[in-house]
PDB file of C-alpha atoms in Angstrom:
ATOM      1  CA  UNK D1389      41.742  -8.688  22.336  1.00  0.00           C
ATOM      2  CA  UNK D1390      39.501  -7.246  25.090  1.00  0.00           C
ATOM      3  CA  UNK D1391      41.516  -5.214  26.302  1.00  0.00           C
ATOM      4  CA  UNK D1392      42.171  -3.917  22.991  1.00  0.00           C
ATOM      5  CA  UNK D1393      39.075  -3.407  22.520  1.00  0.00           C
ATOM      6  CA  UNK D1394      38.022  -1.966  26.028  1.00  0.00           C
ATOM      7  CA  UNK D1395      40.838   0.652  25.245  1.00  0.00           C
ATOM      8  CA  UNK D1396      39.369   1.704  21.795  1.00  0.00           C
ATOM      9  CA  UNK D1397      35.725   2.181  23.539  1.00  0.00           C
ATOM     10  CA  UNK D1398      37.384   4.159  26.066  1.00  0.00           C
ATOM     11  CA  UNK D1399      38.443   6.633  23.035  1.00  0.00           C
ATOM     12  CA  UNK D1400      36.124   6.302  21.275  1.00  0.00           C
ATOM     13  CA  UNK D1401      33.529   7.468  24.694  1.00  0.00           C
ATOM     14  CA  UNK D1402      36.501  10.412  25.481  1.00  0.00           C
ATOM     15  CA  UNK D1403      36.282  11.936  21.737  1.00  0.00           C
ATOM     16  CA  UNK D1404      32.274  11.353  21.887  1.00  0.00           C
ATOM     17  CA  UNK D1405      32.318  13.707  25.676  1.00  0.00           C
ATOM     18  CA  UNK D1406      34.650  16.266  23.511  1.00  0.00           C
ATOM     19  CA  UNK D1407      32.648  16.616  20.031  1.00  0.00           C
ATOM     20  CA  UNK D1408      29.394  16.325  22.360  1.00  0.00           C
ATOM     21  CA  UNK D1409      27.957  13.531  20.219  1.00  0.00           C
ATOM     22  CA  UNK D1410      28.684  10.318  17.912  1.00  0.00           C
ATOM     23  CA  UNK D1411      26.633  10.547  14.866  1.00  0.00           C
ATOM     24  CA  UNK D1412      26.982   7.579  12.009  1.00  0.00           C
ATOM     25  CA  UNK D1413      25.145   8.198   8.845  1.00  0.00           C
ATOM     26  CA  UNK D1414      23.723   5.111   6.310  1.00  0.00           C
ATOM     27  CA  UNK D1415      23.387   6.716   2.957  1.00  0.00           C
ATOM     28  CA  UNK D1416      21.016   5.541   0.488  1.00  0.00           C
ATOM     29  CA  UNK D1417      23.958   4.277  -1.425  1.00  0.00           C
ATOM     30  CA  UNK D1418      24.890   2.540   1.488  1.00  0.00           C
ATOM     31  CA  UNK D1419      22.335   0.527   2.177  1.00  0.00           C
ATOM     32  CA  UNK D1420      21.668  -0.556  -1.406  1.00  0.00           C
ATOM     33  CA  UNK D1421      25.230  -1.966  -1.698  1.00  0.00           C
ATOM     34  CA  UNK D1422      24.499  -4.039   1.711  1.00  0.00           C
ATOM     35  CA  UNK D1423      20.946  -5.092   1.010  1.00  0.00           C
ATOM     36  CA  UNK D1424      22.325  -6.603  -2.545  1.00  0.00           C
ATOM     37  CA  UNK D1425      25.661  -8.077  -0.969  1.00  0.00           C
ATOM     38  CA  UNK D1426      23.602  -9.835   2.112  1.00  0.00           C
ATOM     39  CA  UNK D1427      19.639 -10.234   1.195  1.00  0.00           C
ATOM     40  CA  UNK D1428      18.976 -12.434  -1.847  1.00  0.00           C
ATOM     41  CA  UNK D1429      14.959 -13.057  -2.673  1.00  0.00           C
ATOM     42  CA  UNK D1430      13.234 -15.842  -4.760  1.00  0.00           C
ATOM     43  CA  UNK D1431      10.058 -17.397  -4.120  1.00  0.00           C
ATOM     44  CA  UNK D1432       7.777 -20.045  -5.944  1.00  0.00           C
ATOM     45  CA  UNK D1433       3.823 -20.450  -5.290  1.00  0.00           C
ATOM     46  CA  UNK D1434       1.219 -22.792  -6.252  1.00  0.00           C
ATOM     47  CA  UNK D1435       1.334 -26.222  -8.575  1.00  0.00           C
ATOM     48  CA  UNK D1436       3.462 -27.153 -11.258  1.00  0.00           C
ATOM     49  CA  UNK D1437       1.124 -27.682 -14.591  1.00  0.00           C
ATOM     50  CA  UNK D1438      -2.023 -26.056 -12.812  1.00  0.00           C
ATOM     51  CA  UNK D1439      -1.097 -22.642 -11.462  1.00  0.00           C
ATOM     52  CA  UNK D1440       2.364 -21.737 -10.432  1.00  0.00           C
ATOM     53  CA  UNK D1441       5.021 -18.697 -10.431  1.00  0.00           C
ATOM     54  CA  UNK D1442       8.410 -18.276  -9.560  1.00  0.00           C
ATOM     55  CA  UNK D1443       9.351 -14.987  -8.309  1.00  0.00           C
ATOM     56  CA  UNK D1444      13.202 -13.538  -8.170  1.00  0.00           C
ATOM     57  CA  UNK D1445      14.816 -10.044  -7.170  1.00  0.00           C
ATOM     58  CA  UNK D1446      16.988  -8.967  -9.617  1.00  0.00           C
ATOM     59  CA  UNK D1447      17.622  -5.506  -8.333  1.00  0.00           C
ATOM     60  CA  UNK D1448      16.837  -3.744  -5.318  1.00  0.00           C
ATOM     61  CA  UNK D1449      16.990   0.450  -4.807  1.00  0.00           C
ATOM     62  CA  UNK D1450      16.958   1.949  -1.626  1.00  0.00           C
ATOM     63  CA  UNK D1451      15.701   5.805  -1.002  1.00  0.00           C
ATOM     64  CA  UNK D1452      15.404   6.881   1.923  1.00  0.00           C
ATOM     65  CA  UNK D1453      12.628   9.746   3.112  1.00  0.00           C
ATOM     66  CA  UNK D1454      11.990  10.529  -0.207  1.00  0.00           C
ATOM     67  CA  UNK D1455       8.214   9.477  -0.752  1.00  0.00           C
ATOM     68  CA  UNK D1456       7.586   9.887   3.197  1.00  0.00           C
ATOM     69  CA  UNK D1457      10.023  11.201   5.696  1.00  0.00           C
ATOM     70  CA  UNK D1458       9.454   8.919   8.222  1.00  0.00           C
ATOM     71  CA  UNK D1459       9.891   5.672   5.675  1.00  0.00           C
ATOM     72  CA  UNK D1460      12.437   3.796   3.742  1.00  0.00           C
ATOM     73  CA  UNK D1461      11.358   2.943   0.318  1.00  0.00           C
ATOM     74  CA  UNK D1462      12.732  -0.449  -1.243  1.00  0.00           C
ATOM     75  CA  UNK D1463      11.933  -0.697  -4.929  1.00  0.00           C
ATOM     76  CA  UNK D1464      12.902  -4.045  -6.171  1.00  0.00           C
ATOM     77  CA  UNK D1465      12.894  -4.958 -10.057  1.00  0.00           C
ATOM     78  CA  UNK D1466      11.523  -8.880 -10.428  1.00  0.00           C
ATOM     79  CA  UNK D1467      11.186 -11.589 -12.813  1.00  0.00           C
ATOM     80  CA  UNK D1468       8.384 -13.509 -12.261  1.00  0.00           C
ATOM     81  CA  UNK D1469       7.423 -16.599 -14.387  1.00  0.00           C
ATOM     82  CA  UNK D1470       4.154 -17.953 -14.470  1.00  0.00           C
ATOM     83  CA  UNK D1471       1.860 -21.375 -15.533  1.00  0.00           C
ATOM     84  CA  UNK D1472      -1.185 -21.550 -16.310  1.00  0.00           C
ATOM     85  CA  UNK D1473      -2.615 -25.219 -16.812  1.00  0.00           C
ATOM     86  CA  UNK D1474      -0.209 -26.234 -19.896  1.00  0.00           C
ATOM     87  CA  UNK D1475       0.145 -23.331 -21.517  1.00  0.00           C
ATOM     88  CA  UNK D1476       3.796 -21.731 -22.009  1.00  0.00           C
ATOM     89  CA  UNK D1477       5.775 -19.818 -18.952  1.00  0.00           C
ATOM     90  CA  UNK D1478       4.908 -16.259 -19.021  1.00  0.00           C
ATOM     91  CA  UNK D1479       7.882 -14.284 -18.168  1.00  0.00           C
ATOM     92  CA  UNK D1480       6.812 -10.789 -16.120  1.00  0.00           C
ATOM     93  CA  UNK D1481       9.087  -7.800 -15.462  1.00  0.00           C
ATOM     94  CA  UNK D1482       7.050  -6.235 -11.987  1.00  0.00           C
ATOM     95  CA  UNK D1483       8.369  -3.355 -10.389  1.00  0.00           C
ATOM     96  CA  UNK D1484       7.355  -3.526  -6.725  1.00  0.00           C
ATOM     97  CA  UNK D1485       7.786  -0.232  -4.050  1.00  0.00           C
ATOM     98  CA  UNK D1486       7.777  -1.358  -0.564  1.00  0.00           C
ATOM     99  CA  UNK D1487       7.837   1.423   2.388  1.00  0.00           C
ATOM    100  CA  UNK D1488       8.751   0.595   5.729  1.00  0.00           C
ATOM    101  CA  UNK D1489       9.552   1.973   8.762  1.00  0.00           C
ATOM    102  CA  UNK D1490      13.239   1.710  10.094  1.00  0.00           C
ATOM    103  CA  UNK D1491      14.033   0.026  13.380  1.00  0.00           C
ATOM    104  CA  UNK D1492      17.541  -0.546  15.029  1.00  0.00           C
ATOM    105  CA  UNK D1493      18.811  -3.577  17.552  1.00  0.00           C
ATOM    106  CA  UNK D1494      21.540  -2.517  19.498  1.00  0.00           C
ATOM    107  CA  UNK D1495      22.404  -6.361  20.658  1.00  0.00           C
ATOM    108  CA  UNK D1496      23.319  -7.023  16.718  1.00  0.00           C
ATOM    109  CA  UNK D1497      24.149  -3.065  15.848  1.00  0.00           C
ATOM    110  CA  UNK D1498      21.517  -4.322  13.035  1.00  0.00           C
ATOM    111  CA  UNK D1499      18.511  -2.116  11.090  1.00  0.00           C
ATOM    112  CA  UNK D1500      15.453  -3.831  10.463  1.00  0.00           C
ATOM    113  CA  UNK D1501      12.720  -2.927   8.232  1.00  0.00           C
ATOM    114  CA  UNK D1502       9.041  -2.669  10.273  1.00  0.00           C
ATOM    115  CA  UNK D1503       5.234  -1.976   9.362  1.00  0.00           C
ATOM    116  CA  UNK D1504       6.419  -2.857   5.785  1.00  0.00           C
ATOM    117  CA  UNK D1505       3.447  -1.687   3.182  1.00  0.00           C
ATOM    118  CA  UNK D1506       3.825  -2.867  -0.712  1.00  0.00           C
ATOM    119  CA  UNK D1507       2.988   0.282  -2.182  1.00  0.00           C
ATOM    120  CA  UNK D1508       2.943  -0.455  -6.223  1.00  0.00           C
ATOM    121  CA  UNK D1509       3.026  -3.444  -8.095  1.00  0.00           C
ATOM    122  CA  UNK D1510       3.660  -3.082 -11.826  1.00  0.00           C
ATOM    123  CA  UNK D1511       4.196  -4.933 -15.030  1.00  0.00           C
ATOM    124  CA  UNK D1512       6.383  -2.665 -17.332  1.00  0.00           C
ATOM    125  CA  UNK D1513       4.396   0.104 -15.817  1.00  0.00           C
ATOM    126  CA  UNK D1514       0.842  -1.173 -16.339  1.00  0.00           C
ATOM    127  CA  UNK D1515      -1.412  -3.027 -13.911  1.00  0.00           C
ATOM    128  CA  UNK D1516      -1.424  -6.879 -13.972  1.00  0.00           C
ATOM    129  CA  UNK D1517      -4.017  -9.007 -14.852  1.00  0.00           C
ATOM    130  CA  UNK D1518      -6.201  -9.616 -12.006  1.00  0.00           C
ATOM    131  CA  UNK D1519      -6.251 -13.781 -12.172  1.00  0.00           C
ATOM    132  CA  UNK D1520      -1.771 -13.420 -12.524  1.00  0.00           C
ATOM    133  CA  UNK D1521      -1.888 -11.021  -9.515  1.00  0.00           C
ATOM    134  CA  UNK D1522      -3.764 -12.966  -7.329  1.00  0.00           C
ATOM    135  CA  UNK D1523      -1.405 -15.956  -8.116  1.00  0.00           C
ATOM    136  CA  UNK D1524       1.797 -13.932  -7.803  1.00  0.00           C
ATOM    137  CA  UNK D1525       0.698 -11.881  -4.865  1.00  0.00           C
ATOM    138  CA  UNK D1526       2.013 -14.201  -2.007  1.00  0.00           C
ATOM    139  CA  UNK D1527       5.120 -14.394  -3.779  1.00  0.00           C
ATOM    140  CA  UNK D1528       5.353 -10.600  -3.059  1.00  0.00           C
ATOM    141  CA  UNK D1529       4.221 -10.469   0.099  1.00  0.00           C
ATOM    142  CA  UNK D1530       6.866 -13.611   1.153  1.00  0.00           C
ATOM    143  CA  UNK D1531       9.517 -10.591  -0.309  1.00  0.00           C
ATOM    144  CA  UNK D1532       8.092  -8.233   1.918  1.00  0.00           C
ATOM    145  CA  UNK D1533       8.609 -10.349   4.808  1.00  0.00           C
ATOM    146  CA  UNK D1534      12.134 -11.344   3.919  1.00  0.00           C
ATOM    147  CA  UNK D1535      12.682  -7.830   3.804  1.00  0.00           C
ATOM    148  CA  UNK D1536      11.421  -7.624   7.567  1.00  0.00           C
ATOM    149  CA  UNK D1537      13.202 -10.783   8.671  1.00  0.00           C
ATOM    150  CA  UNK D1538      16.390 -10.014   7.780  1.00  0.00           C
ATOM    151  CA  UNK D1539      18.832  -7.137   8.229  1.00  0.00           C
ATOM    152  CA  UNK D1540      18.803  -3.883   5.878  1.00  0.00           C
ATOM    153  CA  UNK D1541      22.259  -2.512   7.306  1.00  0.00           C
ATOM    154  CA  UNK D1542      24.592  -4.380   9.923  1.00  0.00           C
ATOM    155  CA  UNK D1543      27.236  -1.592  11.928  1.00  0.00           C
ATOM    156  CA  UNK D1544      30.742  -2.845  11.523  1.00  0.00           C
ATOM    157  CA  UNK D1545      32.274  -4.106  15.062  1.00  0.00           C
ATOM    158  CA  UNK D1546      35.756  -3.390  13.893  1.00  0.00           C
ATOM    159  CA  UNK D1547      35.284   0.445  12.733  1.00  0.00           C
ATOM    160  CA  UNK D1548      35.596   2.491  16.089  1.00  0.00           C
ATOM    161  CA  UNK D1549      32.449   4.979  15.146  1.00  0.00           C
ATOM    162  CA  UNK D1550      30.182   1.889  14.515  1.00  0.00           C
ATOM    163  CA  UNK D1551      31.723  -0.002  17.524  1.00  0.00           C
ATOM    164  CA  UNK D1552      30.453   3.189  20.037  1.00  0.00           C
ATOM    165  CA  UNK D1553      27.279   3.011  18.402  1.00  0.00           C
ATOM    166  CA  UNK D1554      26.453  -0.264  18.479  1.00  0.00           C
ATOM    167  CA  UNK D1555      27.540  -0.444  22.561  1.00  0.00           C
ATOM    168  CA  UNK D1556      25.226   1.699  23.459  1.00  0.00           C
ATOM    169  CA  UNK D1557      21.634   2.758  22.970  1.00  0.00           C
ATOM    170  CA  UNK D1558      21.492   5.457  19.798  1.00  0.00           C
ATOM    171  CA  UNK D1559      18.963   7.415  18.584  1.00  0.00           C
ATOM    172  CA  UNK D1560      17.799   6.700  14.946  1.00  0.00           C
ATOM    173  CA  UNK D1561      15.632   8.718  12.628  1.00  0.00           C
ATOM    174  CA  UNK D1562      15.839  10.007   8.902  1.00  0.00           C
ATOM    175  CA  UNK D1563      17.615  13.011   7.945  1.00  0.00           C
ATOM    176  CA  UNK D1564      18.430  14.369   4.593  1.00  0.00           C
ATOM    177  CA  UNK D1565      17.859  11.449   3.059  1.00  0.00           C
ATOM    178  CA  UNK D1566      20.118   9.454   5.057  1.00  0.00           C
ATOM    179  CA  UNK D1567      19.261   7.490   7.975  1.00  0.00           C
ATOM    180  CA  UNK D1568      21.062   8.554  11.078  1.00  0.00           C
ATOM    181  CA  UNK D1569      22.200   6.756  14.448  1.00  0.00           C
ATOM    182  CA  UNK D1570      23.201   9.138  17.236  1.00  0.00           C
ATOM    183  CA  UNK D1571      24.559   8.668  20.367  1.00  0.00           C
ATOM    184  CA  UNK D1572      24.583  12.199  22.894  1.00  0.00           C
ATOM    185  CA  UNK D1573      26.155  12.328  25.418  1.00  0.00           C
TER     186      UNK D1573
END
């Protein structure tokens, strides 16, 4: 298996010296599909019968350099229900836009989201009331932070492209709307 493996590297390196360099691409498209396959959110705050919400991703949308080149955008459609003392469950349809930085680990081949920022948070496109957002808010910022603590976009081990990449120590940035690991040579 190694030596399998040693052998494809050693392509993979001798077609990287002849096209002058490996370049993998992660379209917006991309990432969405992997960030709703492998990163599932849902988060409860507060007291049952006193103050308390439950906050869960249904969707997630990824664009990439769109709003700012340098940043990912992650907007992610939620239900959030919330209690108030006895009263009935309030059921909320936010739309939250996170931005965030991109950041690659070549030990895991991985993207991480960094210096995460929520940039809106909605109810069916108005603002929320200020005594619900101050309740809910933690929720959001614990989906932040699971967006930061877990991985946007893995590189496959087993394609030969994503194998090079990942052995080595690429360059990443954000290119037409894509974000794009190189390796020169």
């Amino acid at each position: 298996m190694n030596k399998k493996f040693g052998q494809r590297v050693g392509i993979a390196v001798l077609l990287s010296l002849l096209s002058g360099c490996t370049v993998y691409r992660i379209s917006e498209q991309d990432m969405t599909q992997y960030v709703h396959k492998n990163v599932g959110f849902s988060h409860s705050v507060g007291m049952k019968h006193v103050m308390y919400a439950h906050l869960s991703v249904d969707d997630l949308k990824v664009k990439i350099g769109r709003v700012d080149a340098e940043r990912i955008s992650i907007y992610a459609a939620t239900q959030a229900k919330v209690q108030v003392l006895d009263s009935a469950a309030q059921t909320l349809h936010l739309q939250l836009e996170f931005s965030a930085i991109p950041e690659y680990e070549p030990m895991r081949g991985e993207v991480f989201l960094k210096k995460i920022r929520l940039e809106t948070f909605t109810h069916e496109g108005t603002r929320i009331d200020p005594d619900i957002e101050r309740l809910i808010k933690p929720a959001v910022a614990m989906i932040g932070y699971g967006l930061s603590d877990r991985p946007v976009y893995q590189l496959d081990s087993n394609a030969l492209q994503q194998a090079l990449i990942k052995s080595a120590q690429p360059d990443l940035r954000i290119k037409d709307h894509k974000l794009v690991i190189e390796l020169f040579d």
